[in-house]
Coordinates of C-alpha atoms in Angstrom, one line a residue:
M1 CA -30.7 -1.5 10.9
T2 CA -29.0 1.6 9.5
T3 CA -28.3 2.4 5.8
L4 CA -24.6 1.9 6.5
E5 CA -25.3 -1.5 7.9
A6 CA -27.6 -2.5 5.0
T7 CA -25.5 -1.2 2.1
P8 CA -21.7 -1.0 3.0
A9 CA -19.9 1.8 1.2
V10 CA -17.1 -0.6 0.2
R11 CA -16.7 -4.3 -0.2
P12 CA -16.2 -5.5 3.4
Y13 CA -14.2 -8.7 2.7
Q14 CA -11.2 -7.9 0.6
Q15 CA -8.2 -9.4 2.4
Y16 CA -7.4 -10.7 5.9
V17 CA -4.5 -8.6 7.1
Y18 CA -2.7 -10.7 9.6
A19 CA 0.8 -9.4 8.6
Y20 CA 2.0 -6.5 6.5
P21 CA 3.2 -6.7 3.8
H22 CA 1.8 -10.0 2.6
K23 CA 4.2 -12.6 1.4
T24 CA 3.1 -12.0 -2.3
A25 CA 5.0 -8.8 -2.1
Y26 CA 8.2 -10.5 -1.2
R27 CA 10.9 -10.9 -3.9
P28 CA 14.2 -12.9 -4.1
L29 CA 17.0 -11.2 -2.2
P30 CA 20.6 -10.9 -3.3
R31 CA 22.4 -13.6 -1.4
E32 CA 25.4 -11.4 -0.6
R33 CA 23.0 -8.8 1.0
A34 CA 21.0 -11.2 3.1
A35 CA 23.4 -12.9 5.5
L36 CA 21.4 -13.6 8.8
G37 CA 24.3 -12.5 10.9
D38 CA 24.3 -9.1 9.2
L39 CA 20.5 -8.8 9.3
W40 CA 20.3 -9.3 13.1
A41 CA 23.4 -7.4 14.0
G42 CA 22.4 -4.5 16.2
E43 CA 18.8 -5.5 16.3
P44 CA 17.0 -5.5 19.7
K45 CA 16.7 -9.2 20.7
D46 CA 15.5 -9.1 24.3
A47 CA 11.8 -9.8 23.4
L48 CA 11.6 -11.9 20.3
S49 CA 8.7 -14.0 19.1
L50 CA 9.5 -17.6 18.0
Y51 CA 7.4 -19.5 15.4
F52 CA 7.9 -23.1 14.1
H53 CA 6.0 -23.9 10.9
I54 CA 4.9 -27.5 10.3
P55 CA 3.6 -27.8 6.7
F56 CA 1.6 -31.1 6.9
C57 CA -2.1 -31.8 7.3
E58 CA -4.1 -35.0 7.2
V59 CA -6.5 -33.3 4.7
R60 CA -6.6 -29.9 3.0
C61 CA -9.8 -28.0 3.7
G62 CA -11.6 -26.4 0.7
F63 CA -11.0 -22.9 1.9
C64 CA -7.3 -23.3 2.8
N65 CA -4.6 -21.4 1.0
L66 CA -1.9 -22.0 3.7
F67 CA 1.5 -23.3 2.9
T68 CA 0.8 -27.1 3.6
R69 CA 0.8 -30.5 2.0
I70 CA -1.6 -33.5 2.5
G71 CA 0.3 -36.2 4.3
A72 CA 4.0 -37.0 4.4
P73 CA 5.7 -40.0 2.7
D74 CA 7.8 -42.2 5.0
G75 CA 10.7 -40.3 6.3
L76 CA 9.6 -36.8 5.3
T77 CA 8.7 -35.6 8.8
K78 CA 12.1 -36.8 10.1
A79 CA 13.8 -35.1 7.2
Y80 CA 11.9 -31.9 7.9
L81 CA 12.8 -31.9 11.6
D82 CA 16.4 -32.6 10.6
A83 CA 16.3 -29.5 8.4
L84 CA 14.6 -27.5 11.3
E85 CA 17.6 -28.5 13.5
R86 CA 20.1 -27.3 10.9
Q87 CA 18.2 -24.0 10.5
A88 CA 18.0 -23.5 14.2
S89 CA 21.8 -23.9 14.4
A90 CA 22.2 -21.2 11.7
V91 CA 19.8 -18.9 13.4
R92 CA 21.2 -19.2 16.8
E93 CA 24.6 -18.4 15.4
A94 CA 23.2 -15.3 13.7
L95 CA 21.4 -14.1 16.8
G96 CA 24.5 -14.5 19.0
D97 CA 24.4 -14.3 22.8
G98 CA 21.7 -12.6 24.8
A99 CA 18.7 -13.3 22.5
R100 CA 15.5 -13.9 24.5
F101 CA 12.1 -15.1 23.4
A102 CA 9.0 -13.7 24.9
N103 CA 6.5 -16.1 23.4
A104 CA 6.4 -19.1 21.1
A105 CA 4.0 -20.7 18.7
F106 CA 3.8 -23.9 16.6
G107 CA 1.6 -23.5 13.5
G108 CA 1.2 -24.8 10.1
G109 CA -0.3 -26.8 8.5
T110 CA -1.1 -28.8 11.6
P111 CA 1.8 -29.2 14.1
T112 CA 0.0 -32.1 15.8
F113 CA 0.3 -34.0 12.5
L114 CA 3.7 -34.9 14.1
E115 CA 3.6 -37.9 16.3
A116 CA 4.2 -37.6 20.1
A117 CA 7.9 -38.3 19.8
E118 CA 8.3 -35.9 17.0
L119 CA 6.6 -33.2 19.0
E120 CA 9.1 -33.9 21.8
R121 CA 11.9 -33.3 19.4
L122 CA 10.2 -30.1 18.1
C123 CA 10.2 -28.8 21.7
D124 CA 13.8 -29.9 22.2
L125 CA 14.7 -27.8 19.1
A126 CA 13.1 -24.7 20.7
E127 CA 14.7 -25.2 24.0
D128 CA 18.1 -26.8 23.2
G129 CA 18.5 -25.5 19.7
L130 CA 17.4 -21.8 20.4
G131 CA 17.7 -21.5 24.2
T132 CA 13.9 -21.0 24.8
D133 CA 12.4 -22.1 28.1
L134 CA 9.0 -23.2 26.9
R135 CA 7.6 -23.5 30.3
S136 CA 8.4 -19.9 31.2
V137 CA 6.8 -18.2 28.1
P138 CA 3.3 -18.5 26.5
L139 CA 3.3 -21.3 24.0
S140 CA 0.4 -21.6 21.5
V141 CA -0.2 -24.7 19.4
E142 CA -2.6 -25.3 16.5
A143 CA -4.4 -28.7 16.2
S144 CA -7.1 -30.4 14.3
P145 CA -9.7 -32.8 15.9
A146 CA -8.2 -35.9 14.1
T147 CA -4.7 -35.2 15.3
A148 CA -5.5 -34.0 18.9
T149 CA -4.8 -37.4 20.3
A150 CA -4.1 -38.0 24.0
D151 CA -0.5 -38.8 23.6
R152 CA 0.3 -35.7 21.6
L153 CA -1.7 -33.5 23.9
T154 CA 0.2 -34.9 26.9
V155 CA 3.6 -34.0 25.4
L156 CA 2.5 -30.4 24.7
A157 CA 0.9 -29.9 28.1
E158 CA 4.0 -31.3 29.9
R159 CA 6.4 -29.2 27.7
G160 CA 4.5 -26.0 28.7
A161 CA 1.9 -25.2 26.0
T162 CA -0.4 -22.6 27.5
R163 CA -2.8 -22.3 24.6
L164 CA -4.3 -25.0 22.3
S165 CA -6.2 -23.8 19.2
L166 CA -8.6 -26.3 17.6
G167 CA -9.7 -25.7 14.0
V168 CA -13.4 -26.7 14.1
Q169 CA -14.9 -24.3 11.6
S170 CA -18.5 -25.7 12.1
F171 CA -20.2 -28.1 14.5
V172 CA -22.8 -28.8 11.7
D173 CA -21.7 -31.8 9.8
T174 CA -23.2 -30.7 6.5
E175 CA -21.5 -27.3 6.7
A176 CA -18.2 -29.0 7.4
R177 CA -18.6 -31.2 4.3
T178 CA -19.6 -28.1 2.2
A179 CA -16.4 -26.4 3.3
V180 CA -14.5 -29.6 2.2
R181 CA -13.5 -30.4 5.8
P182 CA -14.5 -34.0 6.4
Q183 CA -15.2 -34.4 10.1
R184 CA -18.0 -35.4 12.3
R185 CA -19.3 -33.5 15.3
S186 CA -18.8 -36.5 17.5
D187 CA -15.1 -36.6 16.6
V188 CA -14.8 -32.8 17.4
E189 CA -16.4 -33.3 20.8
A190 CA -14.2 -36.2 21.5
A191 CA -11.1 -34.1 20.7
L192 CA -12.4 -31.2 22.9
T193 CA -12.8 -33.7 25.8
R194 CA -9.2 -34.8 25.4
I195 CA -8.0 -31.2 25.2
R196 CA -9.8 -30.1 28.4
E197 CA -8.5 -33.2 30.2
A198 CA -5.0 -32.3 29.2
G199 CA -5.4 -29.0 31.2
F200 CA -4.3 -26.3 28.8
P201 CA -5.0 -22.9 30.4
V202 CA -6.4 -21.5 27.2
L203 CA -8.6 -23.3 24.7
N204 CA -9.3 -21.5 21.4
I205 CA -11.9 -22.7 18.9
D206 CA -11.9 -21.5 15.4
L207 CA -15.3 -21.2 13.6
I208 CA -16.1 -20.0 10.0
Y209 CA -19.1 -18.0 8.8
G210 CA -20.3 -17.6 5.2
I211 CA -20.4 -21.3 4.3
D212 CA -22.8 -22.0 1.5
G213 CA -26.1 -22.9 3.0
Q214 CA -25.3 -21.6 6.4
T215 CA -28.1 -19.6 8.2
E216 CA -28.2 -17.5 11.3
D217 CA -29.8 -20.5 13.0
S218 CA -27.2 -23.0 12.0
W219 CA -24.5 -20.4 12.8
R220 CA -25.9 -19.9 16.3
R221 CA -26.0 -23.7 16.8
S222 CA -22.3 -23.8 16.1
L223 CA -21.6 -20.9 18.4
D224 CA -23.6 -22.5 21.2
A225 CA -21.9 -25.8 20.7
A226 CA -18.5 -24.1 21.0
L227 CA -19.7 -22.1 24.1
A228 CA -20.7 -25.3 25.8
W229 CA -16.9 -25.9 26.3
R230 CA -16.5 -22.4 27.8
P231 CA -13.4 -21.8 25.6
E232 CA -11.2 -19.0 26.8
E233 CA -11.0 -17.7 23.2
L234 CA -13.0 -18.0 20.1
Y235 CA -12.0 -16.8 16.6
L236 CA -14.7 -16.1 14.1
Y237 CA -13.4 -16.2 10.5
P238 CA -15.2 -15.0 7.4
L239 CA -15.0 -17.6 4.6
Y240 CA -12.9 -16.6 1.7
V241 CA -12.6 -18.4 -1.7
R242 CA -9.0 -18.0 -2.7
P243 CA -7.3 -18.9 -6.0
L244 CA -6.1 -22.5 -6.3
T245 CA -8.1 -23.8 -3.3
G246 CA -10.7 -26.5 -3.4
L247 CA -13.6 -24.2 -3.1
D248 CA -12.2 -22.0 -5.9
R249 CA -12.1 -25.0 -8.2
R250 CA -15.6 -26.0 -7.3
S251 CA -17.1 -22.5 -7.7
G252 CA -15.0 -21.3 -10.6
G253 CA -14.2 -18.2 -8.4
T254 CA -17.7 -16.7 -8.7
T255 CA -18.9 -16.7 -5.1
S256 CA -17.6 -13.3 -4.2
D257 CA -20.7 -11.2 -4.8
T258 CA -22.7 -8.5 -3.0
E259 CA -25.2 -10.9 -1.6
W260 CA -22.4 -13.1 -0.1
D261 CA -20.8 -10.0 1.4
E262 CA -24.1 -9.0 3.0
R263 CA -24.7 -12.5 4.3
R264 CA -21.2 -12.7 5.9
L265 CA -21.7 -9.2 7.4
R266 CA -25.0 -10.3 8.8
L267 CA -23.6 -13.6 10.3
Y268 CA -20.6 -11.7 11.7
R269 CA -22.8 -9.2 13.5
H270 CA -24.9 -12.0 14.8
G271 CA -21.9 -13.9 16.1
R272 CA -20.3 -10.9 17.6
D273 CA -23.4 -9.9 19.5
H274 CA -24.0 -13.5 20.6
L275 CA -20.6 -13.8 22.2
I276 CA -20.5 -10.4 23.8
A277 CA -23.9 -11.1 25.4
R278 CA -22.4 -14.3 26.9
G279 CA -19.4 -12.7 28.6
Y280 CA -16.9 -12.5 25.8
E281 CA -14.8 -9.3 25.0
Q282 CA -14.0 -8.4 21.5
V283 CA -10.3 -8.2 20.9
S284 CA -10.3 -7.7 17.1
M285 CA -12.7 -8.4 14.3
R286 CA -11.9 -12.1 14.6
M287 CA -10.9 -12.7 18.2
F288 CA -13.1 -12.9 21.2
R289 CA -11.8 -13.6 24.7
R290 CA -13.8 -14.7 27.7
A291 CA -13.8 -11.9 30.3
D292 CA -12.5 -14.1 33.1
A293 CA -10.0 -16.0 31.0
P294 CA -6.6 -16.3 32.7
A295 CA -3.6 -14.3 31.5
T296 CA -0.8 -16.3 30.0
G297 CA 2.0 -13.8 30.0
G298 CA 4.0 -12.5 27.2
E299 CA 2.8 -8.9 27.6
D300 CA 6.3 -7.6 27.1
Y301 CA 6.3 -8.5 23.4
S302 CA 4.9 -6.0 21.0
C303 CA 4.0 -7.2 17.5
Q304 CA 4.4 -3.6 16.1
S305 CA 8.0 -3.2 17.1
D306 CA 9.7 -6.4 18.3
G307 CA 11.4 -8.9 16.1
M308 CA 10.2 -12.4 15.1
I309 CA 12.2 -15.6 14.3
G310 CA 10.3 -18.1 12.1
L311 CA 11.7 -21.5 11.4
G312 CA 10.3 -23.8 8.8
C313 CA 9.7 -23.4 5.1
G314 CA 6.4 -21.6 5.5
A315 CA 7.5 -19.2 8.3
R316 CA 8.5 -15.6 8.1
S317 CA 10.9 -13.6 10.2
Y318 CA 11.0 -9.9 11.0
T319 CA 13.9 -7.5 11.7
S320 CA 13.3 -3.7 11.9
T321 CA 14.4 -3.3 8.2
L322 CA 13.6 -6.6 6.5
H323 CA 10.8 -9.1 6.5
Y324 CA 11.9 -12.4 5.0
S325 CA 10.9 -16.0 4.4
F326 CA 11.2 -18.8 1.9
D327 CA 9.3 -19.1 -1.3
Y328 CA 5.5 -19.2 -1.1
A329 CA 2.9 -21.2 -3.0
V330 CA -0.6 -22.6 -2.8
D331 CA -0.5 -25.2 -5.6
M332 CA 0.2 -28.6 -4.1
H333 CA 2.9 -29.5 -6.6
R334 CA 4.8 -26.2 -6.0
I335 CA 4.5 -26.7 -2.3
R336 CA 6.0 -30.2 -2.4
G337 CA 9.0 -28.8 -4.4
I338 CA 9.6 -26.1 -1.9
I339 CA 9.4 -28.6 1.0
D340 CA 11.9 -30.9 -0.8
D341 CA 14.3 -28.0 -1.4
Y342 CA 14.0 -27.0 2.3
T343 CA 14.8 -30.5 3.6
A344 CA 17.9 -30.7 1.3
R345 CA 19.4 -27.5 2.7
T346 CA 22.7 -27.5 4.7
V347 CA 23.5 -25.3 7.6
E348 CA 25.3 -22.9 5.3
D349 CA 22.2 -22.7 3.1
F350 CA 20.2 -21.5 6.1
R351 CA 22.7 -18.6 6.9
H352 CA 21.0 -16.2 4.5
A353 CA 17.4 -15.0 3.8
D354 CA 15.9 -16.0 0.4
F355 CA 12.8 -13.8 -0.1
G356 CA 11.9 -10.7 1.5
W357 CA 10.7 -7.1 1.7
H358 CA 12.8 -4.2 3.0
M359 CA 11.0 -2.0 5.5
D360 CA 11.6 1.7 5.1
A361 CA 10.2 4.4 7.5
D362 CA 7.0 4.8 5.7
E363 CA 6.3 1.1 5.6
A364 CA 7.1 0.8 9.3
R365 CA 4.6 3.5 10.1
R366 CA 2.0 1.8 8.0
R367 CA 2.6 -1.5 9.7
H368 CA 2.4 0.1 13.1
L369 CA -0.9 1.8 12.3
L370 CA -2.4 -1.4 10.8
Q371 CA -1.5 -3.7 13.5
S372 CA -2.7 -1.3 16.2
L373 CA -5.8 0.1 14.6
L374 CA -7.2 -3.3 13.8
Q375 CA -7.3 -4.2 17.5
A376 CA -10.5 -3.2 19.4
E377 CA -8.5 -1.2 22.0
G378 CA -7.1 1.0 19.4
M379 CA -3.7 2.9 19.0
P380 CA -2.4 5.3 21.7
V381 CA -1.1 8.2 19.6
A382 CA 1.7 8.9 22.1
E383 CA 3.2 5.4 21.4
Y384 CA 3.3 6.2 17.7
R385 CA 4.8 9.7 18.3
T386 CA 7.5 8.2 20.6
R387 CA 8.5 5.6 18.1
F388 CA 8.5 7.7 14.9
G389 CA 8.7 11.3 16.0
T390 CA 5.6 12.2 13.9
D391 CA 1.8 12.3 14.3
P392 CA -0.4 9.7 12.7
H393 CA -3.0 12.4 12.0
D394 CA -0.4 14.1 9.8
D395 CA 1.1 11.0 8.3
F396 CA -2.2 9.4 7.4
A397 CA -4.6 12.4 7.2
P398 CA -6.4 11.4 3.9
D399 CA -6.9 7.8 5.1
L400 CA -8.1 8.7 8.6
A401 CA -10.5 11.4 7.2
R402 CA -11.9 8.8 4.8
F403 CA -12.4 6.3 7.6
A404 CA -14.0 8.9 9.8
A405 CA -16.4 9.9 7.0
R406 CA -17.6 6.2 6.8
G407 CA -18.2 6.0 10.5
W408 CA -15.3 3.7 11.1
L409 CA -13.4 5.9 13.6
D410 CA -14.5 6.4 17.2
D411 CA -14.8 10.2 17.6
S412 CA -15.5 10.0 21.3
T413 CA -11.9 9.1 22.2
G414 CA -10.3 12.5 21.6
P415 CA -7.0 13.1 19.7
D416 CA -4.9 10.8 21.9
L417 CA -6.4 7.5 20.8
L418 CA -7.2 6.2 17.4
R419 CA -9.9 3.5 17.8
L420 CA -12.4 1.8 15.5
T421 CA -16.1 1.9 16.0
P422 CA -17.9 -1.5 16.0
E423 CA -18.7 -0.8 12.3
G424 CA -15.1 -0.1 11.7
L425 CA -14.0 -3.3 13.2
A426 CA -16.6 -5.1 11.2
H427 CA -14.9 -3.7 8.1
S428 CA -11.3 -4.5 9.2
D429 CA -10.8 -6.6 6.0
A430 CA -11.5 -3.5 3.9
L431 CA -9.8 -0.9 6.0
G432 CA -6.6 -2.8 6.3
P433 CA -5.9 -3.2 2.6
E434 CA -6.6 0.5 2.1
L435 CA -3.5 1.3 4.1
F436 CA -1.2 -0.7 1.9
S437 CA 1.4 1.4 0.2
A438 CA 1.5 1.8 -3.6
S439 CA 4.7 -0.2 -3.8
V440 CA 3.2 -3.2 -1.9
R441 CA 0.0 -3.0 -4.0
Q442 CA 2.1 -3.1 -7.2
R443 CA 4.2 -6.0 -6.0
M444 CA 1.1 -8.0 -4.9
A445 CA -0.6 -7.2 -8.3
E446 CA 2.5 -8.5 -10.2
Y447 CA 2.7 -11.7 -8.2
E448 CA 2.1 -14.8 -10.3
T449 CA -0.3 -17.1 -8.3
K450 CA 1.4 -20.5 -7.9

């Protein structure tokens, strides 16, 4: 083990950058400046991404800070779907004719919290409400073991779902309980049987490392239990303890220390090497894909440059100049209030954006670099030059020099490709936040956790 591996120069686990900027940088938008029709006028709409957010779960895991509530009183899921229908009407009006979706996803929360008939209605909203042919584009759906019932899976398979992502986190029952995820391995295995029988082209299994008491041996046992199902994809997530979550209340927020960082890095490297040795290719720090997994299409969508339409109170949308969403919270009482507000909205209420962040040229460059560099394949410099008319080596010279000095940039690729080394990928959750602009950092620092 090298000195760099044993003693990281920076904290490796700072923030998971799955979108830039984070919602905590969003602020209320003036209503008169946020009409959806104006925001989407003139935007490219030939390869959009569609996302439906379902903010319900049967339980809330101890590590979860997603926008979701536990359960739904009688009538709430119907009221939520009614609101989704009104929002879809407003969005389709704003997009106008000619909008095309290149991929779709149902996330949450847990979309399969909805019953089979409600999932049918959700698919109808995507197809009839927004003109999406779900059978002709990649459709990814998230599920939990308890809600992956045969009738729900049948609906999704018949409506064109190409990828089913199952949140398992650990096949070791004691670790699942420690992460405040009450489940039994037997129930997980039964759900996986049903998923395989439903015939989805791609099965993804989510696992977490860094759980209190987890060892390399128990981590390997979880990995091998997942590999027994030959999933086309595996996501390996580091455990974070975030404010207002169950684990934060248990620990008092004191678990983020140097020893925990080193343990998570050790488990990450073990998991990475274990999967690569068994025929999986690393796509990013978190994502691993079986080398012979089938392609599911959607290659014409580029997350760096193409727009996104998000429906539901926890979803976000992207135009080239504005990222927008509804209000964001982690506290259960606040979440319930936001959902109640969402379900009470009229079509007119949905014709404008509420919260957002204006993307200027500098922020667009940062986002492009972030979303490209954090992928194992790296970023072709020519694509960046074509889009922005500048060179990333000039735009981000101090940052790239710092990353190179730490051994995070692959110096064998030449000037035409920016790509991370294996150690750089391992530190994605440190590298990403270092590319945040000063304005985004300030907004995030000023955000009141709620």
